[in-house]
Amino acid sequence: NYGTAISGTKRNDSIFKIYAADLKQFDEFCLKKTIEPNPARKWTGYVRGVVKFVQEHCPEFRQGANLVISGDVPLSSGLSSSASLEVAVGKFCQQLADLPLSHTDIALIGQQAENKFVGANCGNMDQLISALGQQDHLLMIDCRTLETKPIPIPHNVAVIIVNSNVKHDLVTGEYNTRRSQCEAAATFFGVKALRDVSIAQFKEREQELTVFDPDVAKRARHVVTENQRVLDAVAALEQGNLARLGELMGQSHDSMRDDFEITVPEIDYLVELAQVVIGGSGGARMTGGGFGGCIVAVAPVEKVEAVRKIIADNYQKQTGLKEDFYVCTASQGVRVC
């Protein structure tokens, strides 16, 4: 129930004039000229990049607009604020000129913009959930086939997000390194991607890979086991088995901490605090690209205030940072209001 909103009107030329209301900043560019980055204002890359790749898909798109952008997804927190913006811009362009773009097309255009214009080697998961999300459902996404499967959130269960307020930057941080390490592991196994490696196949060659590159081996172990945990988590949700879901979330966090090495002490501490209250009735783990950002917790509604209290009482004392606490609902993906 957090997102990005865009309101705009057509112009009688090919100029895009944009006002980012939350930043109180403007940007302007022409759709009849090659769209280039504006290095002085990072946020403009997500808008310019999407428009550029919309034009690649729909070369006739030259319709100018005045638009205002605002959003309440926390920035640089691992909550996909960039994907939310990209998908909103893509949908705006589609509506502006009645372009033949599906929501999946818009998601993939957002990924292209982030990869090739902004320079972050992200996958397509964040854009797909922003485009295809369903009310009161989690979405199982196959990022290769682009197939999706909605999974109902069990009744009386809350989704809690806690922002550590440790900021990260996927472009200048370690994200791209992890991506290249996973690609190296896939090459080692002779597959397109690590999803094609089973846990048994990984274990068979784990020692060999560790000798080759111990860091690459750890990254691969995380991805291979995490893929299985996703499938197991879907099964647990379908069975309403929150205890099993919580177990899997704990294993996932441990793997991100020890094998993928993308957590930080503040995030680990938030997970620890949440888990004290939640126990076996749900779970908690880091979410997002890592190196700061947020945790996600799943807990019975009646435990939300106790989770809020234990974190409020301890986190700032321990870290010197004040957390932000959100109780969320799964909402519909991109739409016209």
mmCIF file of C-alpha atoms in Angstrom:
data_model
loop_
_atom_site.group_PDB
_atom_site.id
_atom_site.type_symbol
_atom_site.label_atom_id
_atom_site.label_comp_id
_atom_site.label_asym_id
_atom_site.label_seq_id
_atom_site.Cartn_x
_atom_site.Cartn_y
_atom_site.Cartn_z
ATOM 1 C CA ASN A 1 0.000 0.000 0.000
ATOM 2 C CA TYR A 2 3.003 2.282 -0.588
ATOM 3 C CA GLY A 3 3.816 3.457 -4.084
ATOM 4 C CA THR A 4 4.525 6.136 -6.660
ATOM 5 C CA ALA A 5 1.868 8.400 -8.164
ATOM 6 C CA ILE A 6 2.121 10.369 -11.393
ATOM 7 C CA SER A 7 -0.316 12.998 -12.599
ATOM 8 C CA GLY A 8 0.142 14.675 -15.944
ATOM 9 C CA THR A 9 -1.310 16.308 -19.018
ATOM 10 C CA LYS A 10 -0.486 16.202 -22.711
ATOM 11 C CA ARG A 11 1.486 18.993 -24.329
ATOM 12 C CA ASN A 12 1.283 20.057 -27.961
ATOM 13 C CA ASP A 13 4.980 19.312 -28.503
ATOM 14 C CA SER A 14 7.511 16.551 -27.699
ATOM 15 C CA ILE A 15 8.885 17.987 -24.454
ATOM 16 C CA PHE A 16 8.676 16.075 -21.172
ATOM 17 C CA LYS A 17 8.583 18.501 -18.221
ATOM 18 C CA ILE A 18 8.772 16.743 -14.861
ATOM 19 C CA TYR A 19 8.427 17.970 -11.305
ATOM 20 C CA ALA A 20 9.525 15.623 -8.509
ATOM 21 C CA ALA A 21 7.300 16.961 -5.734
ATOM 22 C CA ASP A 22 9.060 15.197 -2.852
ATOM 23 C CA LEU A 23 12.475 16.521 -3.906
ATOM 24 C CA LYS A 24 11.201 19.875 -5.207
ATOM 25 C CA GLN A 25 13.250 19.398 -8.373
ATOM 26 C CA PHE A 26 12.530 19.782 -12.089
ATOM 27 C CA ASP A 27 13.762 18.007 -15.190
ATOM 28 C CA GLU A 28 13.083 18.508 -18.878
ATOM 29 C CA PHE A 29 14.030 16.675 -22.066
ATOM 30 C CA CYS A 30 12.861 16.331 -25.669
ATOM 31 C CA LEU A 31 11.557 13.082 -27.149
ATOM 32 C CA LYS A 32 12.757 14.086 -30.632
ATOM 33 C CA LYS A 33 16.390 14.099 -29.467
ATOM 34 C CA THR A 34 18.581 11.320 -28.076
ATOM 35 C CA ILE A 35 17.735 11.011 -24.387
ATOM 36 C CA GLU A 36 20.884 11.306 -22.274
ATOM 37 C CA PRO A 37 21.424 11.023 -18.485
ATOM 38 C CA ASN A 38 21.310 14.108 -16.285
ATOM 39 C CA PRO A 39 24.203 13.366 -13.885
ATOM 40 C CA ALA A 40 23.323 16.305 -11.631
ATOM 41 C CA ARG A 41 20.077 14.605 -10.553
ATOM 42 C CA LYS A 42 20.176 10.853 -10.100
ATOM 43 C CA TRP A 43 16.398 10.357 -9.924
ATOM 44 C CA THR A 44 15.999 11.632 -13.479
ATOM 45 C CA GLY A 45 17.787 8.536 -14.801
ATOM 46 C CA TYR A 46 14.852 6.320 -13.886
ATOM 47 C CA VAL A 47 12.430 8.576 -15.772
ATOM 48 C CA ARG A 48 14.634 9.305 -18.773
ATOM 49 C CA GLY A 49 15.707 5.679 -19.034
ATOM 50 C CA VAL A 50 12.143 4.372 -19.111
ATOM 51 C CA VAL A 51 11.057 6.927 -21.724
ATOM 52 C CA LYS A 52 14.103 6.055 -23.840
ATOM 53 C CA PHE A 53 13.273 2.340 -23.822
ATOM 54 C CA VAL A 54 9.560 2.978 -24.351
ATOM 55 C CA GLN A 55 10.676 4.707 -27.553
ATOM 56 C CA GLU A 56 12.762 1.653 -28.493
ATOM 57 C CA HIS A 57 9.654 -0.514 -28.193
ATOM 58 C CA CYS A 58 7.326 2.090 -29.728
ATOM 59 C CA PRO A 59 9.389 4.317 -32.079
ATOM 60 C CA GLU A 60 6.333 6.437 -32.870
ATOM 61 C CA PHE A 61 6.165 7.679 -29.253
ATOM 62 C CA ARG A 62 6.873 11.425 -29.343
ATOM 63 C CA GLN A 63 4.006 12.801 -27.235
ATOM 64 C CA GLY A 64 5.172 15.459 -24.784
ATOM 65 C CA ALA A 65 3.711 15.915 -21.308
ATOM 66 C CA ASN A 66 3.815 17.915 -18.104
ATOM 67 C CA LEU A 67 3.925 15.573 -15.136
ATOM 68 C CA VAL A 68 4.255 15.614 -11.371
ATOM 69 C CA ILE A 69 5.718 12.640 -9.506
ATOM 70 C CA SER A 70 5.303 11.846 -5.814
ATOM 71 C CA GLY A 71 5.731 8.701 -3.757
ATOM 72 C CA ASP A 72 5.971 7.273 -0.264
ATOM 73 C CA VAL A 73 8.226 4.251 -0.848
ATOM 74 C CA PRO A 74 11.324 4.882 1.321
ATOM 75 C CA LEU A 75 14.373 5.657 -0.819
ATOM 76 C CA SER A 76 17.603 3.605 -0.786
ATOM 77 C CA SER A 77 16.047 1.126 1.618
ATOM 78 C CA GLY A 78 15.774 -2.051 -0.430
ATOM 79 C CA LEU A 79 12.039 -1.542 -0.956
ATOM 80 C CA SER A 80 12.216 -1.090 -4.730
ATOM 81 C CA SER A 81 11.493 2.632 -4.904
ATOM 82 C CA SER A 82 13.307 2.705 -8.255
ATOM 83 C CA ALA A 83 11.170 -0.109 -9.702
ATOM 84 C CA SER A 84 8.008 1.598 -8.452
ATOM 85 C CA LEU A 85 9.031 4.801 -10.222
ATOM 86 C CA GLU A 86 10.024 2.999 -13.423
ATOM 87 C CA VAL A 87 6.761 1.096 -13.679
ATOM 88 C CA ALA A 88 4.705 4.214 -12.918
ATOM 89 C CA VAL A 89 6.524 6.154 -15.650
ATOM 90 C CA GLY A 90 6.061 3.282 -18.094
ATOM 91 C CA LYS A 91 2.335 3.113 -17.377
ATOM 92 C CA PHE A 92 2.056 6.895 -17.732
ATOM 93 C CA CYS A 93 3.672 6.729 -21.182
ATOM 94 C CA GLN A 94 1.424 3.836 -22.201
ATOM 95 C CA GLN A 95 -1.701 5.765 -21.187
ATOM 96 C CA LEU A 96 -0.438 9.059 -22.599
ATOM 97 C CA ALA A 97 -0.196 7.744 -26.156
ATOM 98 C CA ASP A 98 -2.313 4.563 -25.971
ATOM 99 C CA LEU A 99 0.773 2.438 -26.629
ATOM 100 C CA PRO A 100 0.507 -1.351 -27.182
ATOM 101 C CA LEU A 101 2.412 -2.263 -24.004
ATOM 102 C CA SER A 102 1.309 -4.901 -21.496
ATOM 103 C CA HIS A 103 2.130 -4.631 -17.809
ATOM 104 C CA THR A 104 4.819 -7.268 -18.314
ATOM 105 C CA ASP A 105 6.282 -5.164 -21.145
ATOM 106 C CA ILE A 106 6.318 -2.147 -18.839
ATOM 107 C CA ALA A 107 8.124 -4.129 -16.136
ATOM 108 C CA LEU A 108 10.806 -5.300 -18.560
ATOM 109 C CA ILE A 109 11.251 -1.767 -19.894
ATOM 110 C CA GLY A 110 11.841 -0.664 -16.295
ATOM 111 C CA GLN A 111 14.510 -3.329 -15.899
ATOM 112 C CA GLN A 112 16.155 -2.234 -19.163
ATOM 113 C CA ALA A 113 16.239 1.344 -17.937
ATOM 114 C CA GLU A 114 17.879 0.358 -14.663
ATOM 115 C CA ASN A 115 20.405 -1.975 -16.314
ATOM 116 C CA LYS A 116 21.375 0.026 -19.369
ATOM 117 C CA PHE A 117 20.652 3.651 -18.453
ATOM 118 C CA VAL A 118 21.114 3.864 -14.683
ATOM 119 C CA GLY A 119 23.781 1.142 -14.562
ATOM 120 C CA ALA A 120 22.468 -1.226 -11.871
ATOM 121 C CA ASN A 121 22.496 -4.896 -12.916
ATOM 122 C CA CYS A 122 19.196 -5.717 -11.233
ATOM 123 C CA GLY A 123 16.893 -8.548 -12.209
ATOM 124 C CA ASN A 124 13.244 -8.115 -13.098
ATOM 125 C CA MET A 125 11.538 -9.215 -9.874
ATOM 126 C CA ASP A 126 10.948 -5.752 -8.408
ATOM 127 C CA GLN A 127 9.512 -4.352 -11.621
ATOM 128 C CA LEU A 128 7.281 -7.395 -12.152
ATOM 129 C CA ILE A 129 5.731 -7.191 -8.684
ATOM 130 C CA SER A 130 5.197 -3.424 -9.114
ATOM 131 C CA ALA A 131 3.411 -4.102 -12.394
ATOM 132 C CA LEU A 132 1.568 -7.349 -11.662
ATOM 133 C CA GLY A 133 0.879 -7.338 -7.906
ATOM 134 C CA GLN A 134 -2.541 -8.486 -6.690
ATOM 135 C CA GLN A 135 -4.529 -7.242 -3.710
ATOM 136 C CA ASP A 136 -3.992 -9.339 -0.547
ATOM 137 C CA HIS A 137 -1.675 -11.773 -2.330
ATOM 138 C CA LEU A 138 2.008 -12.514 -2.489
ATOM 139 C CA LEU A 139 3.243 -13.202 -6.006
ATOM 140 C CA MET A 140 5.378 -16.179 -6.943
ATOM 141 C CA ILE A 141 7.427 -15.032 -9.954
ATOM 142 C CA ASP A 142 9.434 -17.133 -12.376
ATOM 143 C CA CYS A 143 11.879 -14.487 -13.560
ATOM 144 C CA ARG A 144 12.882 -16.586 -16.591
ATOM 145 C CA THR A 145 9.490 -17.540 -18.023
ATOM 146 C CA LEU A 146 7.752 -14.488 -16.496
ATOM 147 C CA GLU A 147 4.980 -16.749 -15.222
ATOM 148 C CA THR A 148 3.355 -15.611 -11.989
ATOM 149 C CA LYS A 149 1.263 -17.353 -9.366
ATOM 150 C CA PRO A 150 -0.698 -15.368 -6.746
ATOM 151 C CA ILE A 151 -0.530 -16.811 -3.225
ATOM 152 C CA PRO A 152 -3.205 -15.565 -0.766
ATOM 153 C CA ILE A 153 -1.856 -14.068 2.451
ATOM 154 C CA PRO A 154 -3.365 -16.048 5.346
ATOM 155 C CA HIS A 155 -6.120 -14.336 7.327
ATOM 156 C CA ASN A 156 -5.058 -12.424 10.461
ATOM 157 C CA VAL A 157 -1.419 -12.219 9.346
ATOM 158 C CA ALA A 158 0.443 -8.905 9.195
ATOM 159 C CA VAL A 159 3.352 -8.012 6.932
ATOM 160 C CA ILE A 160 5.721 -5.718 8.820
ATOM 161 C CA ILE A 161 8.526 -3.681 7.270
ATOM 162 C CA VAL A 162 11.158 -2.094 9.506
ATOM 163 C CA ASN A 163 13.589 0.360 7.924
ATOM 164 C CA SER A 164 16.994 0.306 9.623
ATOM 165 C CA ASN A 165 17.787 3.707 8.085
ATOM 166 C CA VAL A 166 21.201 2.388 7.134
ATOM 167 C CA LYS A 167 21.352 3.695 3.562
ATOM 168 C CA HIS A 168 22.717 1.765 0.619
ATOM 169 C CA ASP A 169 23.452 2.339 -3.063
ATOM 170 C CA LEU A 170 23.119 -0.604 -5.419
ATOM 171 C CA VAL A 171 25.134 1.066 -8.162
ATOM 172 C CA THR A 172 28.228 1.984 -6.161
ATOM 173 C CA GLY A 173 27.883 -0.803 -3.605
ATOM 174 C CA GLU A 174 28.405 -4.537 -3.772
ATOM 175 C CA TYR A 175 25.335 -5.575 -5.753
ATOM 176 C CA ASN A 176 27.061 -5.715 -9.126
ATOM 177 C CA THR A 177 29.907 -7.732 -7.595
ATOM 178 C CA ARG A 178 27.450 -10.344 -6.324
ATOM 179 C CA ARG A 179 25.903 -10.509 -9.772
ATOM 180 C CA SER A 180 29.256 -11.182 -11.452
ATOM 181 C CA GLN A 181 30.146 -13.800 -8.820
ATOM 182 C CA CYS A 182 26.891 -15.652 -9.491
ATOM 183 C CA GLU A 183 27.551 -15.507 -13.227
ATOM 184 C CA ALA A 184 31.027 -16.959 -12.604
ATOM 185 C CA ALA A 185 29.449 -19.798 -10.618
ATOM 186 C CA ALA A 186 26.955 -20.479 -13.412
ATOM 187 C CA THR A 187 29.846 -20.679 -15.883
ATOM 188 C CA PHE A 188 31.632 -23.107 -13.556
ATOM 189 C CA PHE A 189 28.599 -25.413 -13.590
ATOM 190 C CA GLY A 190 28.089 -24.943 -17.334
ATOM 191 C CA VAL A 191 24.568 -23.541 -17.010
ATOM 192 C CA LYS A 192 22.798 -20.345 -18.032
ATOM 193 C CA ALA A 193 21.931 -19.435 -14.444
ATOM 194 C CA LEU A 194 22.231 -20.947 -10.976
ATOM 195 C CA ARG A 195 18.546 -21.846 -10.973
ATOM 196 C CA ASP A 196 19.586 -24.715 -13.260
ATOM 197 C CA VAL A 197 21.763 -26.217 -10.497
ATOM 198 C CA SER A 198 20.056 -28.507 -7.980
ATOM 199 C CA ILE A 199 21.169 -28.713 -4.362
ATOM 200 C CA ALA A 200 22.500 -32.220 -5.047
ATOM 201 C CA GLN A 201 24.496 -31.010 -8.063
ATOM 202 C CA PHE A 202 25.910 -28.138 -6.046
ATOM 203 C CA LYS A 203 26.985 -30.372 -3.175
ATOM 204 C CA GLU A 204 28.672 -32.748 -5.599
ATOM 205 C CA ARG A 205 31.044 -30.001 -6.824
ATOM 206 C CA GLU A 206 31.002 -27.643 -3.834
ATOM 207 C CA GLN A 207 34.518 -28.525 -2.690
ATOM 208 C CA GLU A 208 35.916 -28.098 -6.196
ATOM 209 C CA LEU A 209 34.263 -24.679 -6.525
ATOM 210 C CA THR A 210 35.512 -23.662 -3.077
ATOM 211 C CA VAL A 211 39.092 -24.403 -4.142
ATOM 212 C CA PHE A 212 38.520 -22.416 -7.341
ATOM 213 C CA ASP A 213 37.061 -19.391 -5.503
ATOM 214 C CA PRO A 214 35.683 -19.625 -1.951
ATOM 215 C CA ASP A 215 33.619 -16.439 -2.268
ATOM 216 C CA VAL A 216 31.992 -17.600 -5.499
ATOM 217 C CA ALA A 217 31.186 -20.923 -3.803
ATOM 218 C CA LYS A 218 29.445 -19.149 -0.927
ATOM 219 C CA ARG A 219 27.435 -16.922 -3.263
ATOM 220 C CA ALA A 220 26.351 -19.951 -5.281
ATOM 221 C CA ARG A 221 25.366 -21.888 -2.164
ATOM 222 C CA HIS A 222 23.086 -19.030 -1.142
ATOM 223 C CA VAL A 223 21.361 -18.802 -4.517
ATOM 224 C CA VAL A 224 20.895 -22.550 -5.009
ATOM 225 C CA THR A 225 19.468 -23.079 -1.523
ATOM 226 C CA GLU A 226 17.405 -19.876 -1.660
ATOM 227 C CA ASN A 227 15.676 -21.014 -4.842
ATOM 228 C CA GLN A 228 14.518 -24.142 -3.013
ATOM 229 C CA ARG A 229 13.463 -22.092 0.017
ATOM 230 C CA VAL A 230 11.207 -19.990 -2.217
ATOM 231 C CA LEU A 231 9.399 -23.104 -3.438
ATOM 232 C CA ASP A 232 9.148 -24.426 0.114
ATOM 233 C CA ALA A 233 7.806 -21.064 1.337
ATOM 234 C CA VAL A 234 5.056 -21.111 -1.297
ATOM 235 C CA ALA A 235 4.044 -24.580 -0.112
ATOM 236 C CA ALA A 236 4.060 -23.418 3.523
ATOM 237 C CA LEU A 237 1.848 -20.425 2.696
ATOM 238 C CA GLU A 238 -0.591 -22.572 0.746
ATOM 239 C CA GLN A 239 -0.840 -24.871 3.770
ATOM 240 C CA GLY A 240 -1.174 -21.924 6.192
ATOM 241 C CA ASN A 241 1.916 -23.206 8.011
ATOM 242 C CA LEU A 242 3.392 -20.015 9.479
ATOM 243 C CA ALA A 243 5.835 -21.919 11.673
ATOM 244 C CA ARG A 244 7.428 -23.501 8.599
ATOM 245 C CA LEU A 245 7.400 -20.165 6.776
ATOM 246 C CA GLY A 246 9.190 -18.569 9.731
ATOM 247 C CA GLU A 247 11.791 -21.344 9.730
ATOM 248 C CA LEU A 248 12.491 -20.724 6.060
ATOM 249 C CA MET A 249 12.728 -16.958 6.580
ATOM 250 C CA GLY A 250 15.284 -17.541 9.337
ATOM 251 C CA GLN A 251 17.324 -19.848 7.111
ATOM 252 C CA SER A 252 17.148 -17.278 4.328
ATOM 253 C CA HIS A 253 18.450 -14.514 6.566
ATOM 254 C CA ASP A 254 21.282 -16.678 7.872
ATOM 255 C CA SER A 255 22.266 -17.499 4.298
ATOM 256 C CA MET A 256 22.223 -13.833 3.255
ATOM 257 C CA ARG A 257 24.377 -13.016 6.272
ATOM 258 C CA ASP A 258 26.888 -15.865 6.063
ATOM 259 C CA ASP A 259 27.022 -16.914 2.394
ATOM 260 C CA PHE A 260 25.869 -13.929 0.343
ATOM 261 C CA GLU A 261 27.314 -11.536 2.947
ATOM 262 C CA ILE A 262 24.930 -8.658 2.287
ATOM 263 C CA THR A 263 23.539 -7.932 5.743
ATOM 264 C CA VAL A 264 24.896 -5.404 8.232
ATOM 265 C CA PRO A 265 24.865 -5.552 12.063
ATOM 266 C CA GLU A 266 21.894 -3.189 12.331
ATOM 267 C CA ILE A 267 19.784 -5.421 10.084
ATOM 268 C CA ASP A 268 20.837 -8.556 11.947
ATOM 269 C CA TYR A 269 19.840 -6.891 15.214
ATOM 270 C CA LEU A 270 16.385 -5.925 13.913
ATOM 271 C CA VAL A 271 15.769 -9.521 12.824
ATOM 272 C CA GLU A 272 16.915 -10.760 16.230
ATOM 273 C CA LEU A 273 14.568 -8.366 18.061
ATOM 274 C CA ALA A 274 11.560 -9.203 15.897
ATOM 275 C CA GLN A 275 12.179 -12.914 16.286
ATOM 276 C CA VAL A 276 12.131 -12.652 20.096
ATOM 277 C CA VAL A 277 8.464 -11.652 19.915
ATOM 278 C CA ILE A 278 7.357 -13.638 16.871
ATOM 279 C CA GLY A 279 8.891 -16.945 17.916
ATOM 280 C CA GLY A 280 7.426 -19.857 15.992
ATOM 281 C CA SER A 281 4.328 -17.963 14.853
ATOM 282 C CA GLY A 282 6.029 -16.320 11.852
ATOM 283 C CA GLY A 283 9.445 -15.071 10.842
ATOM 284 C CA ALA A 284 11.748 -12.196 9.921
ATOM 285 C CA ARG A 285 14.564 -11.637 7.452
ATOM 286 C CA MET A 286 16.396 -8.963 5.527
ATOM 287 C CA THR A 287 14.763 -7.801 2.312
ATOM 288 C CA GLY A 288 16.144 -6.014 -0.717
ATOM 289 C CA GLY A 289 19.642 -5.709 -2.111
ATOM 290 C CA GLY A 290 21.408 -5.586 1.225
ATOM 291 C CA PHE A 291 24.013 -3.407 2.979
ATOM 292 C CA GLY A 292 21.318 -1.626 4.948
ATOM 293 C CA GLY A 293 17.692 -1.058 4.129
ATOM 294 C CA CYS A 294 14.889 -3.051 5.689
ATOM 295 C CA ILE A 295 13.710 -6.264 7.234
ATOM 296 C CA VAL A 296 10.385 -7.911 6.500
ATOM 297 C CA ALA A 297 8.509 -9.824 9.172
ATOM 298 C CA VAL A 298 5.385 -11.958 8.977
ATOM 299 C CA ALA A 299 3.479 -12.256 12.243
ATOM 300 C CA PRO A 300 -0.017 -12.684 13.673
ATOM 301 C CA VAL A 301 -1.837 -9.349 13.811
ATOM 302 C CA GLU A 302 -2.026 -9.537 17.611
ATOM 303 C CA LYS A 303 1.791 -9.496 17.864
ATOM 304 C CA VAL A 304 2.370 -6.357 15.790
ATOM 305 C CA GLU A 305 2.417 -3.926 18.710
ATOM 306 C CA ALA A 306 4.772 -6.141 20.714
ATOM 307 C CA VAL A 307 7.164 -6.246 17.746
ATOM 308 C CA ARG A 308 6.918 -2.467 17.428
ATOM 309 C CA LYS A 309 7.639 -2.020 21.150
ATOM 310 C CA ILE A 310 10.676 -4.281 21.421
ATOM 311 C CA ILE A 311 12.269 -2.560 18.438
ATOM 312 C CA ALA A 312 11.404 0.949 19.669
ATOM 313 C CA ASP A 313 12.813 0.135 23.112
ATOM 314 C CA ASN A 314 16.109 -1.310 21.914
ATOM 315 C CA TYR A 315 17.162 -0.482 18.362
ATOM 316 C CA GLN A 316 18.073 3.182 18.748
ATOM 317 C CA LYS A 317 19.863 2.542 22.049
ATOM 318 C CA GLN A 318 22.021 -0.094 20.383
ATOM 319 C CA THR A 319 22.702 1.584 17.026
ATOM 320 C CA GLY A 320 22.118 5.321 17.396
ATOM 321 C CA LEU A 321 19.640 5.132 14.512
ATOM 322 C CA LYS A 322 15.868 5.542 14.683
ATOM 323 C CA GLU A 323 13.920 2.914 12.784
ATOM 324 C CA ASP A 324 10.794 3.455 10.688
ATOM 325 C CA PHE A 325 8.041 0.882 11.262
ATOM 326 C CA TYR A 326 5.394 0.038 8.673
ATOM 327 C CA VAL A 327 2.480 -2.380 8.777
ATOM 328 C CA CYS A 328 1.687 -3.112 5.152
ATOM 329 C CA THR A 329 -0.980 -4.681 3.031
ATOM 330 C CA ALA A 330 -0.327 -6.297 -0.335
ATOM 331 C CA SER A 331 -1.991 -4.101 -2.936
ATOM 332 C CA GLN A 332 -2.773 -4.082 -6.636
ATOM 333 C CA GLY A 333 0.086 -3.403 -9.044
ATOM 334 C CA VAL A 334 0.275 -0.430 -11.398
ATOM 335 C CA ARG A 335 -3.112 1.010 -12.295
ATOM 336 C CA VAL A 336 -4.892 4.129 -13.486
ATOM 337 C CA CYS A 337 -6.770 5.974 -10.758
#
